Coordinates of C-alpha atoms in Angstrom, one line a residue:
M726 CA 61.5 102.5 105.3
T727 CA 65.3 102.8 105.5
W728 CA 67.4 105.4 107.5
S729 CA 68.2 107.0 104.2
D730 CA 64.5 107.9 103.7
Y731 CA 65.0 110.4 106.3
D732 CA 65.8 113.8 104.9
L733 CA 66.9 116.0 107.9
C734 CA 68.9 119.0 108.6
S735 CA 72.4 117.9 110.1
R736 CA 72.1 120.6 112.7
C737 CA 68.9 120.3 114.4
F738 CA 67.8 117.0 112.5
E739 CA 64.4 118.4 111.6
S740 CA 62.8 117.7 108.4
Y741 CA 63.3 120.6 105.8
P742 CA 62.6 123.3 105.6
C743 CA 63.9 124.1 109.2
V744 CA 65.1 127.2 111.1
H745 CA 68.6 126.8 109.9
V746 CA 68.8 126.4 106.1
G747 CA 67.0 124.9 103.1
A748 CA 67.9 121.7 101.3
A749 CA 70.1 123.4 98.6
Q750 CA 72.3 125.2 101.2
E751 CA 72.5 122.2 103.4
A752 CA 73.8 120.1 100.3
Q753 CA 76.3 122.8 99.7
E754 CA 77.4 123.0 103.3
A755 CA 77.8 119.2 103.3
A756 CA 80.0 119.3 100.3
E757 CA 82.1 121.8 101.8
M758 CA 82.5 119.9 104.9
A759 CA 83.3 116.9 103.1
A760 CA 86.1 118.5 101.0
A761 CA 87.6 119.9 104.3
P762 CA 90.2 117.4 105.9
L763 CA 89.3 117.3 109.8
L764 CA 91.3 114.8 111.5
L765 CA 94.2 113.7 109.3
P766 CA 96.6 115.6 107.0
P767 CA 95.3 115.7 103.5
T768 CA 96.7 112.9 101.3
P769 CA 96.8 112.6 97.5
E770 CA 93.8 111.5 95.6
P771 CA 93.9 107.6 96.1
E772 CA 94.5 105.5 93.0
L773 CA 92.2 102.8 92.0
Q774 CA 93.6 99.7 93.3
A775 CA 92.8 96.0 92.5
P776 CA 91.1 93.8 95.2
V777 CA 93.7 92.8 97.7
T778 CA 94.6 89.1 97.5
I779 CA 95.5 87.2 100.7
D780 CA 98.5 84.9 99.9
T781 CA 97.6 81.6 101.9
S782 CA 99.8 79.3 99.8
G783 CA 101.9 78.5 102.8
A784 CA 99.2 78.5 105.4
T785 CA 98.2 74.9 105.0
R786 CA 101.5 73.3 103.8
P787 CA 102.4 70.7 106.6
A788 CA 105.1 71.8 109.1
S789 CA 108.4 70.0 108.8
L790 CA 108.8 66.6 110.4
Q791 CA 111.2 68.0 113.0
V792 CA 108.2 70.4 114.2
R793 CA 105.7 67.7 114.2
R794 CA 107.6 65.4 116.0
S795 CA 108.7 68.0 118.6
R796 CA 107.7 67.4 122.2
I797 CA 105.4 70.3 122.5
V798 CA 103.5 69.7 119.3
R799 CA 102.9 66.0 119.8
W800 CA 101.9 66.7 123.3
A801 CA 99.4 69.5 122.2
T802 CA 97.9 67.2 119.3
E803 CA 98.0 63.9 121.3
Q804 CA 97.3 64.6 124.8
A805 CA 95.8 68.0 124.9
G806 CA 93.6 67.2 121.9
L807 CA 94.2 70.5 120.0
S808 CA 93.8 70.6 116.3
L809 CA 96.7 73.0 115.3
W810 CA 97.4 74.6 112.0
P811 CA 100.8 74.2 110.7
R812 CA 101.9 77.8 111.5
Q813 CA 100.5 77.5 115.0
Q814 CA 102.6 74.3 115.3
E815 CA 105.6 76.2 114.3
A816 CA 104.9 78.9 116.6
L817 CA 104.7 76.5 119.6
H818 CA 107.9 74.7 118.5
A819 CA 110.0 77.8 118.2
V820 CA 109.1 79.2 121.6
S821 CA 109.7 75.8 123.4
E822 CA 113.1 75.0 121.6
S823 CA 114.5 78.5 121.8
D824 CA 116.8 79.7 124.5
A825 CA 115.3 83.1 124.4
R826 CA 114.3 84.8 127.7
L827 CA 112.0 87.4 125.8
I828 CA 109.7 86.2 123.0
V829 CA 107.4 88.9 121.2
A830 CA 104.8 87.5 119.0
L831 CA 103.0 90.0 116.5
W832 CA 99.6 88.0 116.2
G833 CA 96.8 88.9 114.0
R834 CA 93.1 88.8 115.2
Q835 CA 91.2 85.5 115.0
G836 CA 94.5 83.7 114.9
G837 CA 94.1 81.7 118.0
K838 CA 96.7 83.2 120.1
T839 CA 95.1 82.5 123.4
T840 CA 93.5 79.2 122.7
H841 CA 96.1 77.6 120.6
F842 CA 99.3 79.4 121.7
A843 CA 99.3 81.1 125.2
S844 CA 97.0 78.5 127.0
P845 CA 98.9 75.3 125.6
L846 CA 102.2 76.9 126.3
A847 CA 101.3 77.5 129.9
V848 CA 99.9 74.0 130.6
F849 CA 103.1 72.4 128.8
E850 CA 105.6 74.3 131.1
G851 CA 103.4 73.1 134.1
V852 CA 102.9 69.5 133.3
V853 CA 105.7 68.5 130.9
N854 CA 108.6 70.9 131.4
H855 CA 108.0 71.3 135.1
A856 CA 111.4 70.0 136.1
A857 CA 113.1 72.8 134.5
H858 CA 111.6 75.2 136.8
T859 CA 111.2 73.4 140.1
A860 CA 114.6 71.4 140.3
G861 CA 116.4 72.4 143.6
R862 CA 113.9 75.2 144.7
R863 CA 111.7 75.6 147.6
G864 CA 108.2 77.0 147.3
R865 CA 105.9 76.9 144.2
P866 CA 107.2 78.7 141.0
V867 CA 104.3 80.4 139.1
I868 CA 103.4 80.1 135.4
L869 CA 101.7 83.8 135.2
I870 CA 99.3 84.8 132.4
V871 CA 98.3 88.4 132.5
A872 CA 95.2 88.9 130.1
N873 CA 94.6 92.4 128.8
S874 CA 91.0 92.5 130.5
Q875 CA 89.1 90.8 133.1
R876 CA 86.9 89.2 130.5
Q877 CA 90.0 88.0 128.6
A878 CA 91.3 86.6 131.8
E879 CA 88.1 84.5 132.2
L880 CA 88.3 83.3 128.5
T881 CA 92.0 82.4 129.1
R882 CA 91.3 80.4 132.4
E883 CA 88.3 78.6 130.6
A884 CA 90.7 77.6 127.8
I885 CA 93.2 76.4 130.3
G886 CA 90.5 74.4 132.3
D887 CA 89.5 72.8 129.0
I888 CA 93.1 71.5 128.1
L889 CA 93.4 70.3 131.7
A890 CA 90.1 68.5 131.6
T891 CA 91.3 66.2 129.0
P892 CA 91.5 62.4 130.4
S893 CA 95.3 62.3 130.0
L894 CA 95.8 65.7 131.9
A895 CA 93.2 65.7 134.6
G896 CA 95.1 63.8 137.1
F897 CA 97.7 66.8 137.1
V898 CA 95.2 69.2 138.7
E899 CA 95.5 69.3 142.6
S900 CA 93.0 72.1 143.1
A901 CA 91.7 74.9 141.0
T902 CA 90.0 78.4 141.7
Q903 CA 88.9 81.0 139.0
E904 CA 92.2 82.6 139.2
Q905 CA 94.8 79.7 140.1
I906 CA 95.4 76.2 139.2
R907 CA 97.5 74.1 141.6
L908 CA 99.3 71.5 139.9
R909 CA 100.8 68.2 141.3
T910 CA 104.0 69.0 139.5
G911 CA 104.8 71.6 142.0
L912 CA 103.9 74.7 140.0
D913 CA 100.8 76.8 139.8
I914 CA 99.1 78.5 136.7
V915 CA 97.8 81.9 137.7
V916 CA 95.8 84.1 135.3
V917 CA 95.0 87.7 136.0
P918 CA 94.0 90.8 134.3
T919 CA 96.5 93.6 134.0
N920 CA 97.0 94.8 137.4
A921 CA 100.5 95.2 139.0
R922 CA 99.3 94.6 142.6
T923 CA 98.0 91.1 141.8
I924 CA 101.5 90.2 140.3
R925 CA 104.0 91.3 143.0
G926 CA 105.2 88.9 145.3
R927 CA 105.1 85.7 143.0
S928 CA 108.2 83.8 142.0
V929 CA 107.4 83.7 138.2
C930 CA 109.2 81.2 135.9
V931 CA 107.3 81.8 132.7
A932 CA 105.0 84.9 132.2
I933 CA 102.7 85.3 129.2
L934 CA 101.4 88.9 128.5
D935 CA 98.3 88.2 126.3
E936 CA 97.2 91.1 123.9
F937 CA 99.4 93.5 125.7
A938 CA 99.4 96.4 123.4
L939 CA 95.5 96.6 124.1
A940 CA 95.7 95.9 128.0
V941 CA 93.1 98.1 129.8
D942 CA 92.5 99.3 133.1
A943 CA 89.4 98.6 135.3
D944 CA 87.5 101.5 133.8
G945 CA 88.2 100.3 130.3
S946 CA 90.9 102.8 129.3
L947 CA 94.0 101.6 127.5
L948 CA 96.8 100.7 130.1
S949 CA 99.1 104.0 130.4
P950 CA 102.8 103.5 129.7
Q951 CA 103.5 104.0 133.4
A952 CA 101.0 101.3 134.5
A953 CA 102.2 98.9 131.8
G954 CA 105.9 99.6 132.9
E955 CA 104.7 98.7 136.6
I956 CA 103.5 95.3 135.5
L957 CA 106.8 94.6 133.7
S958 CA 108.7 95.9 136.8
A959 CA 106.7 93.5 138.9
I960 CA 107.4 90.6 136.7
R961 CA 110.9 90.7 135.4
P962 CA 112.7 90.8 138.9
A963 CA 110.6 87.9 139.8
M964 CA 112.1 85.8 136.9
V965 CA 115.8 86.6 137.3
T966 CA 116.6 83.4 139.6
F967 CA 115.0 81.2 136.9
A968 CA 117.6 79.8 134.5
H969 CA 114.9 78.8 131.8
A970 CA 112.5 81.6 132.4
K971 CA 110.6 83.1 129.7
L972 CA 108.7 86.4 129.1
I973 CA 106.3 85.9 126.3
V974 CA 104.5 88.9 124.9
T975 CA 101.7 88.6 122.3
S976 CA 99.6 91.2 120.7
T977 CA 98.0 92.8 117.7
P978 CA 100.4 95.8 117.3
R979 CA 98.9 99.3 118.0
G980 CA 101.6 101.9 117.3
R981 CA 105.1 102.5 117.1
S982 CA 105.3 103.7 120.6
G983 CA 104.6 102.3 124.2
P984 CA 105.6 99.4 126.2
F985 CA 104.8 96.6 123.6
Y986 CA 106.9 98.4 120.7
D987 CA 109.7 98.9 123.2
L988 CA 109.6 95.1 123.9
F989 CA 109.5 94.5 120.2
K990 CA 112.5 96.4 119.7
E991 CA 114.4 94.7 122.8
A992 CA 113.6 91.4 121.3
S993 CA 114.6 92.3 117.7
G994 CA 117.9 93.7 118.9
D995 CA 119.1 90.7 120.8
A996 CA 119.7 87.7 118.8
D997 CA 120.7 85.5 121.6
R998 CA 118.1 86.5 124.2
G999 CA 115.2 87.6 122.0
L1000 CA 112.8 86.1 119.5
V1001 CA 110.2 87.7 117.4
L1002 CA 107.4 85.9 115.7
H1003 CA 105.1 87.4 113.0
Q1004 CA 101.7 85.7 112.7
P1005 CA 99.3 87.3 110.2
T1006 CA 95.8 85.8 110.6
W1007 CA 95.5 84.2 107.3
Q1008 CA 98.7 82.2 107.8
V1009 CA 98.0 81.2 111.3
N1010 CA 94.5 80.3 110.8
P1011 CA 93.3 79.9 107.3
T1012 CA 89.7 78.6 108.0
P1013 CA 87.3 79.6 105.4
S1014 CA 85.2 82.0 107.5
V1015 CA 88.3 83.6 108.9
L1016 CA 89.6 84.1 105.4
A1017 CA 86.5 85.7 104.2
E1018 CA 86.4 88.0 107.3
V1019 CA 90.1 89.1 106.5
Q1020 CA 89.4 89.5 102.6
A1021 CA 86.4 91.7 103.7
A1022 CA 88.4 93.9 106.2
Y1023 CA 91.1 94.6 103.6
A1024 CA 88.4 95.6 100.9
T1025 CA 86.7 98.0 103.3
D1026 CA 89.6 99.4 105.4
P1027 CA 93.0 98.2 104.3
V1028 CA 94.9 100.2 106.9
M1029 CA 93.1 98.9 109.6
A1030 CA 93.2 95.5 108.2
R1031 CA 97.0 95.7 107.8
R1032 CA 97.2 96.1 111.6
E1033 CA 94.4 93.9 112.9
Y1034 CA 94.8 90.9 110.8
G1035 CA 98.2 91.4 109.0
A1036 CA 99.9 92.2 112.5
E1037 CA 101.7 95.1 110.9
W1038 CA 103.0 98.2 112.3
V1039 CA 101.1 101.0 110.7
D1040 CA 101.7 104.8 111.0
E1041 CA 98.4 105.9 109.2
I1042 CA 96.2 105.4 112.2
G1043 CA 96.3 108.2 114.7
Q1044 CA 94.8 108.6 118.3
V1045 CA 92.5 111.6 118.2
L1046 CA 92.4 112.9 121.8
G1047 CA 95.0 113.2 124.5
R1048 CA 94.5 111.7 127.7
E1049 CA 95.5 115.1 129.6
L1050 CA 93.2 117.1 127.4
I1051 CA 90.3 114.8 128.3
E1052 CA 90.9 114.5 132.0
A1053 CA 90.9 118.3 132.4
A1054 CA 87.2 118.1 131.6
V1055 CA 86.4 115.8 134.4
R1056 CA 85.2 117.9 137.5
D1057 CA 85.4 117.5 141.1
H1058 CA 81.8 116.5 141.5
G1059 CA 79.4 113.7 140.6
T1060 CA 75.8 113.4 139.3
Q1061 CA 74.1 116.9 139.5
P1062 CA 70.4 117.1 140.4
P1063 CA 68.1 119.1 138.0
A1064 CA 68.3 122.9 138.7
A1065 CA 65.6 125.5 137.7
G1066 CA 66.6 127.6 134.6
N1067 CA 68.5 124.7 132.9
V1068 CA 67.3 123.3 129.5
Y1069 CA 68.2 119.6 129.7
G1070 CA 68.6 117.1 126.9
V1071 CA 69.3 113.4 126.8
A1072 CA 71.6 111.6 124.5
M1073 CA 71.4 107.6 124.0
D1074 CA 73.6 105.2 122.4
P1075 CA 71.6 102.0 122.5
S1076 CA 72.5 98.4 122.3
G1077 CA 70.9 95.3 121.7
L1078 CA 71.8 94.1 125.3
T1079 CA 73.0 90.8 124.0
G1080 CA 76.8 90.8 124.8
N1081 CA 79.4 93.2 126.2
D1082 CA 78.2 96.3 124.5
S1083 CA 76.7 99.1 126.8
Y1084 CA 73.4 100.9 126.4
V1085 CA 74.6 104.3 127.6
V1086 CA 72.4 107.3 128.4
A1087 CA 73.4 110.8 129.5
A1088 CA 71.5 113.9 130.6
Y1089 CA 73.0 117.2 130.0
H1090 CA 72.6 120.8 129.7
V1091 CA 74.6 123.9 128.1
D1092 CA 74.9 126.8 130.5
R1093 CA 75.0 130.6 129.4
A1094 CA 78.7 130.5 128.9
D1095 CA 78.3 127.7 126.5
V1096 CA 79.7 124.8 128.6
L1097 CA 78.1 121.6 128.1
H1098 CA 77.7 120.0 131.5
V1099 CA 77.0 116.1 131.7
D1100 CA 74.6 116.0 134.6
W1101 CA 73.9 112.2 134.9
A1102 CA 75.0 109.2 133.0
D1103 CA 74.4 105.4 133.1
E1104 CA 74.8 102.2 131.4
W1105 CA 73.2 98.9 131.1
I1106 CA 74.9 95.6 129.8
G1107 CA 73.3 92.7 128.6
T1108 CA 73.9 89.1 130.1
R1109 CA 75.1 86.5 127.7
G1110 CA 72.8 83.5 127.3
Q1111 CA 69.8 85.5 128.5
P1112 CA 67.2 87.1 126.5
P1113 CA 67.5 91.0 126.3
D1114 CA 65.2 93.0 128.2
Q1115 CA 64.8 96.8 127.1
R1116 CA 62.2 97.5 129.7
P1117 CA 64.3 98.5 132.7
V1118 CA 66.4 100.5 130.5
A1119 CA 63.2 102.4 129.0
D1120 CA 61.7 102.8 132.4
A1121 CA 65.0 104.4 133.8
I1122 CA 65.1 106.8 130.6
A1123 CA 61.5 108.0 131.3
E1124 CA 62.2 108.4 134.9
V1125 CA 65.2 110.8 134.0
V1126 CA 63.4 112.6 131.3
R1127 CA 60.6 113.6 133.9
A1128 CA 63.0 114.3 136.7
Y1129 CA 65.2 116.7 134.5
R1130 CA 62.2 118.0 132.5
V1131 CA 64.0 117.0 129.4
S1132 CA 63.1 118.9 126.1
R1133 CA 65.2 116.8 123.7
V1134 CA 65.9 113.1 123.4
V1135 CA 68.3 112.1 120.7
S1136 CA 69.4 108.7 119.7
D1137 CA 71.5 106.9 116.8
Q1138 CA 69.9 104.7 114.5
Y1139 CA 70.6 101.4 116.0
A1140 CA 67.1 99.9 116.9
F1141 CA 65.7 103.4 116.6
G1142 CA 62.2 102.2 115.8
S1143 CA 61.7 100.0 118.9
T1144 CA 63.6 102.6 121.2
K1145 CA 61.3 105.2 120.2
L1146 CA 58.2 103.1 120.8
N1147 CA 59.3 101.9 124.0
L1148 CA 59.6 105.5 125.3
E1149 CA 56.5 106.7 123.8
D1150 CA 54.7 104.1 125.6
R1151 CA 56.2 105.6 128.8
G1152 CA 55.2 109.1 128.0
V1153 CA 58.4 110.4 126.1
K1154 CA 57.6 112.0 123.0
G1155 CA 59.7 113.4 120.2
V1156 CA 62.7 111.1 120.3
R1157 CA 64.8 112.2 117.5
L1158 CA 67.3 110.3 115.2
I1159 CA 70.9 111.2 114.4
N1160 CA 72.0 108.9 111.4
F1161 CA 75.3 108.3 112.9
D1162 CA 77.5 107.6 110.1
Q1163 CA 81.2 108.0 109.8
A1164 CA 80.8 111.6 108.4
V1165 CA 78.7 112.6 111.2
K1166 CA 80.8 110.9 113.9
V1167 CA 83.9 112.9 112.3
R1168 CA 82.0 116.1 112.7
G1169 CA 80.7 115.3 116.1
L1170 CA 84.1 114.5 117.2
S1171 CA 85.5 117.9 115.8
L1172 CA 82.8 119.7 117.9
L1173 CA 83.7 117.7 121.1
R1174 CA 87.5 118.3 120.6
Q1175 CA 86.7 121.9 120.1
R1176 CA 85.0 122.0 123.6
L1177 CA 87.9 120.2 125.1
L1178 CA 90.3 122.9 123.7
A1179 CA 88.0 125.7 124.8
G1180 CA 87.3 124.2 128.3
T1181 CA 83.5 124.2 127.7
L1182 CA 83.1 120.5 128.3
S1183 CA 82.3 119.4 132.0
L1184 CA 82.2 115.6 133.0
P1185 CA 81.2 114.3 136.3
N1186 CA 84.0 112.3 138.2
T1187 CA 81.4 109.4 138.8
A1188 CA 81.5 108.5 135.1
P1189 CA 85.0 107.4 134.4
K1190 CA 84.3 105.5 131.1
F1191 CA 83.9 109.0 129.3
A1192 CA 87.5 109.8 129.7
A1193 CA 88.5 106.1 129.4
Q1194 CA 86.8 105.6 126.0
L1195 CA 87.7 109.2 124.5
S1196 CA 91.2 108.6 124.9
I1197 CA 91.3 105.3 122.9
L1198 CA 89.4 106.5 119.9
E1199 CA 91.3 106.3 116.7
V1200 CA 91.0 107.9 113.2
S1201 CA 92.2 106.3 109.8
R1202 CA 91.5 107.2 106.4
L1203 CA 89.4 104.9 104.2
P1204 CA 89.7 104.2 100.6
G1205 CA 88.3 107.2 98.6
G1206 CA 89.6 109.7 101.3
K1207 CA 86.8 109.6 104.1
E1208 CA 87.8 109.1 107.5
R1209 CA 86.7 106.4 110.1
I1210 CA 86.3 106.9 113.8
S1211 CA 86.2 103.8 116.1
A1212 CA 87.9 102.3 119.2
P1213 CA 90.6 99.6 118.6
K1214 CA 89.2 96.3 117.8
G1215 CA 88.0 94.5 120.9
L1216 CA 87.5 97.7 123.0
H1217 CA 84.2 99.7 123.3
D1218 CA 83.2 103.2 122.6
D1219 CA 79.8 103.4 123.6
W1220 CA 80.3 106.0 126.3
A1221 CA 82.3 108.1 123.8
M1222 CA 79.5 108.0 121.2
C1223 CA 76.9 109.0 123.5
L1224 CA 78.9 112.4 124.5
I1225 CA 79.6 112.9 120.7
L1226 CA 75.5 112.7 120.1
A1227 CA 75.2 115.3 123.0
C1228 CA 77.8 117.4 121.4
L1229 CA 76.0 117.2 118.0
Q1230 CA 72.5 118.1 119.4
A1231 CA 74.0 121.0 121.6
E1232 CA 75.4 122.4 118.4
A1233 CA 72.0 122.0 116.6
D1234 CA 70.4 123.8 119.4
A1235 CA 72.9 126.7 119.5
P1236 CA 70.6 129.2 117.7
Q1237 CA 67.8 128.8 120.3
R1238 CA 70.3 129.6 122.9
G1239 CA 71.3 132.9 121.1
R1240 CA 74.7 131.4 119.8
V1241 CA 74.8 131.4 116.0
G1242 CA 77.5 130.0 113.8
H1243 CA 80.1 127.4 114.2
A1244 CA 83.7 127.5 115.4
P1245 CA 86.4 126.8 112.7
S1246 CA 87.6 123.0 112.9
P1247 CA 91.0 122.8 114.7
W1248 CA 92.1 120.3 112.0
A1249 CA 91.0 122.5 109.0

């Protein structure tokens, strides 16, 4: 049986006939909803387009003899042991030979910007070009890499460690910790996540901000322009006394606003002190598997692919919810205990517990004023390299269901069969499926936004990931006119999707609470 075999009402997710409408009326309403634009302005009917062809003609052409003989390319290939594609060689050569103090690299996903650009640059400056930064100075200059998250900082530190572990370079390491590598050349390589407090007080000769447009706070939200500005304000004054200082900023573009775009404009407008590199994925890493991934992305969502793989500035992707609107829903209280008279539900966004995706569960109720209160929420994250174990999650959900006397448990379609069986084994009956395709996500997000605008959503202050992940959701229009809701590539939306599921089920249960009908869409 496939999920399409379920013929359910999109309001209460019961089989037909249900208390709302019959199948014919439901089909008519679904057609009307599909015809009404929700999130983006209406666009003309898209023309049929031929499949996108990725031009890789220059990707494998050898770099020039000058590039291949340059110091950094010979060092990277002969001593650091890196296999570099020609355009990766050219990028390293361009940065190493340039006098620019600000280098901005628009770099597509899967292009090796961390392992084949940022990491070798940092090591090269520390072990080969060290004299340019240490001559006539006291103290130890720092080569600083600011990763866009804690996880990315760990991966970057690992990539740098791998380079320095090669036989020809291992002797340069005096000591090493998870954050800092002390080199015998008199410099330190420091790798930190985005946090201005960890940056201040250092003498920085080279700074590399990796994936800066998608830098996140500790709670998982995109770094605010103010916080990003604080990082730049901490770095740039620390570099002014270095004659050969370089600020290198890499990222997949996100939008024509914010600190990364400002740096791009600054570098573009200064021919003497600025350098801009544009590195589409298929040019910088033309391996067959990556090319297949790029081709598939352009076929299914060309707008998103232009940004993620083409490293282009695109205007067709919009942020759905403003951060101020979301934060207004966060109340000055934490988890709320069960209370007599409330009818509780549980919404779940399951995961396989095999990587960084979270298994998020929330208990909620809707009061007489139609305010949806999230009373309790938690997440479980799997451990890489260890087999997933769903039993502790099922035990916790069953305990919450009993404590709150939950009348409705809803889940999306991911691993629904095993999730339902695990809960039924623990006495939780009637777990219901919401077939969470893009159309349903758009509808659910519309309901959530209506609640934010009306002030009828209440979030606990002990679950900051709700606000963090809601604030990064984006909408783009797919070929054919349909809309797609997602977080930017590399970021997570598990908490946001769990809350959207709760809003969908709360709307489905509205007739039972005496509220019939739907508020008009704010985007219609």
